[in-house]
Tab-separated table of C-alpha atoms and ligand atoms in Angstrom:
chain	number	residue	atom	x	y	z
D	14	UNK	CA	54.818	85.549	89.849
D	15	UNK	CA	52.113	88.060	88.513
D	16	UNK	CA	53.126	91.179	87.837
D	17	UNK	CA	50.707	94.331	88.291
D	18	UNK	CA	51.339	98.335	88.162
D	19	UNK	CA	51.132	100.391	91.005
D	20	UNK	CA	49.841	103.460	89.289
D	21	UNK	CA	46.678	105.521	88.529
D	22	UNK	CA	48.133	106.829	85.201
D	23	UNK	CA	46.357	105.432	82.480
D	24	UNK	CA	49.126	106.152	79.823
D	25	UNK	CA	51.610	104.078	81.972
D	26	UNK	CA	48.822	101.467	82.608
D	27	UNK	CA	48.150	101.256	78.455
D	28	UNK	CA	51.940	100.910	77.778
D	29	UNK	CA	52.689	97.986	80.309
D	30	UNK	CA	49.571	96.382	79.106
D	31	UNK	CA	50.841	96.514	75.470
D	32	UNK	CA	53.873	94.610	76.719
D	33	UNK	CA	51.664	91.684	77.075
D	34	UNK	CA	52.569	90.654	80.834
D	35	UNK	CA	50.736	92.815	82.860
D	36	UNK	CA	48.318	90.957	85.184
D	37	UNK	CA	46.524	93.533	87.292
D	38	UNK	CA	46.787	97.002	88.547
D	39	UNK	CA	46.547	98.437	92.347
D	40	UNK	CA	45.850	102.289	92.946
D	41	UNK	CA	45.573	104.024	95.802
D	42	UNK	CA	43.966	107.356	97.346
D	43	UNK	CA	47.608	109.178	96.752
D	44	UNK	CA	48.151	107.825	93.322
D	45	UNK	CA	44.810	108.995	92.096
D	46	UNK	CA	45.322	112.318	93.828
D	47	UNK	CA	48.650	112.779	91.908
D	48	UNK	CA	46.703	112.363	88.749
D	49	UNK	CA	43.911	114.806	89.961
D	50	UNK	CA	41.216	112.896	87.956
D	51	UNK	CA	37.594	111.337	89.297
D	52	UNK	CA	38.720	108.363	91.230
D	53	UNK	CA	35.493	105.762	89.927
D	54	UNK	CA	35.750	107.354	86.636
D	55	UNK	CA	39.423	106.333	86.239
D	56	UNK	CA	38.747	103.174	87.708
D	57	UNK	CA	36.207	102.303	84.521
D	58	UNK	CA	38.824	103.532	82.193
D	59	UNK	CA	41.239	101.196	83.624
D	60	UNK	CA	39.027	98.258	83.847
D	61	UNK	CA	38.057	98.708	80.082
D	62	UNK	CA	42.363	98.491	79.499
D	63	UNK	CA	43.119	95.473	82.095
D	64	UNK	CA	41.023	92.423	82.463
D	65	UNK	CA	42.813	91.337	85.592
D	66	UNK	CA	42.454	92.194	89.125
D	67	UNK	CA	41.971	96.207	89.655
D	68	UNK	CA	42.526	97.285	93.520
D	69	UNK	CA	40.073	100.325	94.708
D	70	UNK	CA	40.785	101.671	97.788
D	71	UNK	CA	37.910	102.784	100.140
D	72	UNK	CA	38.404	106.153	102.091
D	73	UNK	CA	36.290	105.364	105.028
D	74	UNK	CA	37.799	104.072	108.148
D	75	UNK	CA	35.168	102.598	109.648
D	76	UNK	CA	33.081	99.170	109.022
D	77	UNK	CA	29.804	100.920	107.595
D	78	UNK	CA	31.693	103.204	105.376
D	79	UNK	CA	34.100	100.750	104.291
D	80	UNK	CA	31.091	98.639	103.285
D	81	UNK	CA	29.178	101.278	101.575
D	82	UNK	CA	31.891	102.798	99.365
D	83	UNK	CA	33.478	99.033	98.813
D	84	UNK	CA	29.993	98.066	97.076
D	85	UNK	CA	29.881	101.143	95.244
D	86	UNK	CA	33.585	100.324	93.821
D	87	UNK	CA	32.635	96.827	93.070
D	88	UNK	CA	29.799	98.033	90.847
D	89	UNK	CA	32.297	99.510	88.342
D	90	UNK	CA	33.347	96.172	87.013
D	91	UNK	CA	33.798	92.670	87.523
D	92	UNK	CA	37.844	92.850	88.070
D	93	UNK	CA	37.293	95.506	90.865
D	94	UNK	CA	38.954	94.186	94.007
D	95	UNK	CA	38.019	96.494	96.982
D	96	UNK	CA	41.090	97.418	98.675
D	97	UNK	CA	40.823	97.869	102.468
D	98	UNK	CA	43.217	98.861	105.577
D	99	UNK	CA	45.113	96.330	107.653
D	100	UNK	CA	42.896	97.386	110.964
D	101	UNK	CA	40.327	95.453	112.816
D	102	UNK	CA	37.545	97.490	110.949
D	103	UNK	CA	39.212	96.293	107.610
D	104	UNK	CA	39.162	92.811	108.757
D	105	UNK	CA	35.758	92.903	109.521
D	106	UNK	CA	34.864	94.499	106.247
D	107	UNK	CA	37.065	91.733	104.549
D	108	UNK	CA	35.123	89.135	106.005
D	109	UNK	CA	31.406	90.745	105.183
D	110	UNK	CA	32.679	91.413	101.680
D	111	UNK	CA	34.212	87.806	101.070
D	112	UNK	CA	30.671	86.528	102.364
D	113	UNK	CA	28.940	88.812	99.830
D	114	UNK	CA	31.428	87.387	97.252
D	115	UNK	CA	33.519	90.646	97.085
D	116	UNK	CA	37.273	90.493	96.503
D	117	UNK	CA	39.491	92.320	98.919
D	118	UNK	CA	43.032	93.324	99.137
D	119	UNK	CA	43.969	94.205	102.609
D	120	UNK	CA	46.586	96.963	102.672
D	121	UNK	CA	49.072	98.540	104.773
D	122	UNK	CA	50.199	95.516	105.960
D	123	UNK	CA	53.406	95.632	107.967
D	124	UNK	CA	53.575	92.702	110.200
D	125	UNK	CA	52.590	88.668	109.641
D	126	UNK	CA	49.807	88.890	112.124
D	127	UNK	CA	47.705	91.279	110.007
D	128	UNK	CA	48.340	88.881	106.782
D	129	UNK	CA	47.118	85.554	109.233
D	130	UNK	CA	44.251	87.581	110.134
D	131	UNK	CA	42.918	88.785	106.888
D	132	UNK	CA	43.576	85.580	105.273
D	133	UNK	CA	41.197	83.804	108.053
D	134	UNK	CA	38.821	86.691	107.116
D	135	UNK	CA	38.886	85.398	103.211
D	136	UNK	CA	41.130	88.454	101.626
D	137	UNK	CA	41.797	87.693	97.850
D	138	UNK	CA	45.125	89.541	98.360
D	139	UNK	CA	47.347	90.905	101.479
D	140	UNK	CA	49.765	93.842	100.440
D	141	UNK	CA	53.082	94.150	102.636
D	142	UNK	CA	54.840	97.286	102.133
D	143	UNK	CA	58.239	96.320	102.009
D	144	UNK	CA	59.844	99.913	100.717
D	145	UNK	CA	57.991	101.527	103.763
D	146	UNK	CA	59.594	99.126	106.135
D	147	UNK	CA	63.061	99.358	104.694
D	148	UNK	CA	62.513	102.906	105.174
D	149	UNK	CA	62.458	102.973	108.975
D	150	UNK	CA	65.400	100.353	109.163
D	151	UNK	CA	63.517	97.277	109.152
D	152	UNK	CA	63.849	94.479	106.422
D	153	UNK	CA	60.893	94.469	104.526
D	154	UNK	CA	61.422	91.517	102.674
D	155	UNK	CA	61.574	89.407	105.833
D	156	UNK	CA	57.790	90.229	106.348
D	157	UNK	CA	57.411	88.659	102.698
D	158	UNK	CA	59.000	85.388	103.877
D	159	UNK	CA	57.195	85.365	106.996
D	160	UNK	CA	53.975	85.678	105.825
D	161	UNK	CA	54.971	83.039	102.726
D	162	UNK	CA	55.565	80.457	105.388
D	163	UNK	CA	52.473	80.885	107.308
D	164	UNK	CA	50.419	80.834	104.460
D	165	UNK	CA	51.977	77.700	103.285
D	166	UNK	CA	51.929	76.113	106.734
D	167	UNK	CA	48.596	76.646	107.243
D	168	UNK	CA	47.052	76.077	103.451
D	169	UNK	CA	45.606	80.027	103.195
D	170	UNK	CA	44.496	80.505	99.644
D	171	UNK	CA	45.080	84.789	100.129
D	172	UNK	CA	47.696	85.664	97.662
D	173	UNK	CA	50.798	87.980	98.856
D	174	UNK	CA	51.197	90.622	96.977
D	175	UNK	CA	54.267	92.663	97.536
D	176	UNK	CA	54.001	96.323	97.578
D	177	UNK	CA	55.724	99.466	97.995
D	178	UNK	CA	58.583	98.064	95.983
D	179	UNK	CA	61.297	100.484	95.070
D	180	UNK	CA	63.830	99.085	92.968
D	181	UNK	CA	64.551	95.877	90.762
D	182	UNK	CA	66.193	94.227	93.579
D	183	UNK	CA	63.253	94.210	95.480
D	184	UNK	CA	61.843	92.474	92.342
D	185	UNK	CA	64.286	89.736	92.628
D	186	UNK	CA	64.189	89.153	96.350
D	187	UNK	CA	60.321	88.671	95.783
D	188	UNK	CA	60.613	86.239	93.278
D	189	UNK	CA	63.049	84.121	95.536
D	190	UNK	CA	60.884	84.815	98.392
D	191	UNK	CA	57.613	83.053	96.793
D	192	UNK	CA	55.437	86.384	96.390
D	193	UNK	CA	52.326	85.483	94.217
D	194	UNK	CA	52.314	89.054	92.908
D	195	UNK	CA	54.749	92.193	92.862
D	196	UNK	CA	52.956	95.582	92.132
D	197	UNK	CA	55.474	97.826	90.514
D	198	UNK	CA	55.788	101.365	89.561
D	199	UNK	CA	55.888	102.022	85.835
D	200	UNK	CA	59.584	102.982	86.069
D	201	UNK	CA	60.809	99.467	87.678
D	202	UNK	CA	58.749	97.405	84.937
D	203	UNK	CA	61.011	98.940	82.314
D	204	UNK	CA	63.913	98.024	84.042
D	205	UNK	CA	63.300	94.763	84.484
D	206	UNK	CA	64.559	94.172	80.872
D	207	UNK	CA	67.583	96.132	81.117
D	208	UNK	CA	71.403	95.007	80.969
D	209	UNK	CA	74.002	96.908	79.685
D	210	UNK	CA	75.217	93.487	78.553
D	211	UNK	CA	72.562	92.905	76.202
D	212	UNK	CA	72.736	96.569	74.749
D	213	UNK	CA	76.588	96.197	74.074
D	214	UNK	CA	75.971	92.501	72.806
D	215	UNK	CA	73.511	93.821	70.169
D	216	UNK	CA	76.041	96.862	69.335
D	217	UNK	CA	78.573	93.976	68.451
D	218	UNK	CA	76.329	91.596	66.800
D	219	UNK	CA	75.060	94.532	64.407
D	220	UNK	CA	78.915	96.076	63.804
D	221	UNK	CA	80.280	92.789	63.180
D	222	UNK	CA	77.762	91.596	60.445
D	223	UNK	CA	78.010	95.180	59.142
D	224	UNK	CA	81.638	94.677	58.950
D	225	UNK	CA	81.254	91.466	57.015
D	226	UNK	CA	78.397	92.039	54.847
D	227	UNK	CA	78.420	95.722	54.463
V	414	G3P	O1	51.003	99.588	96.235
V	414	G3P	C1	51.508	100.389	97.620
V	414	G3P	C2	52.549	101.321	97.180
V	414	G3P	O2	51.797	102.369	96.452
V	414	G3P	C3	52.962	101.996	98.313
V	414	G3P	O3	54.254	102.284	97.727
V	414	G3P	O4	56.185	103.979	97.423
V	414	G3P	O5	53.882	104.850	98.467
V	414	G3P	O6	55.560	103.037	99.790
V	414	G3P	P1	55.099	103.727	98.488
């Protein structure tokens, strides 16, 4: 499973990249707003650090606007993936960009038919939002399973990118469900290597050794 970081914070991106296991980055307008930086400038900075796919979202809601913004974002670097909404206009822009050779990530996907449509339109990635479905008492992980089954049944190449991940249990479930990619906040990435028995085990190894050999 590929691991992306879901942030626009350049320090977090550098730190995750330094771990050597980071495959890509996802950003969105809310994450950029949180940083208070120019979106295009920050995307350029991110692409200098991470050579894997970097998702850059458009703000337009109409087809022409998405195309104009998407083409601009794609010029920033070769590894930019244009993030489009899972709407009728978004699927149309997805098809047009795929035909132009621009990779896309169809975001705000909440049900399997959106994923089916964007795969038909040639999306590079689809982003089902697990946490936001769980927030409203649905089962976010069930959507990952449904999309996985549909894509495997018909041989669609679109990668399933599990998004809106809130905790490590989501990560375990995504890996078991066969998500191709998971995009996660920095706080979750660091917790993926945590276990209290690892810490106590290390303490005991060191203590035993020091007791025997000073
Ligand atoms: O990648 C999508 C993600 O940023 C949404 O996460 O926590 O805002 O639902 P969240």
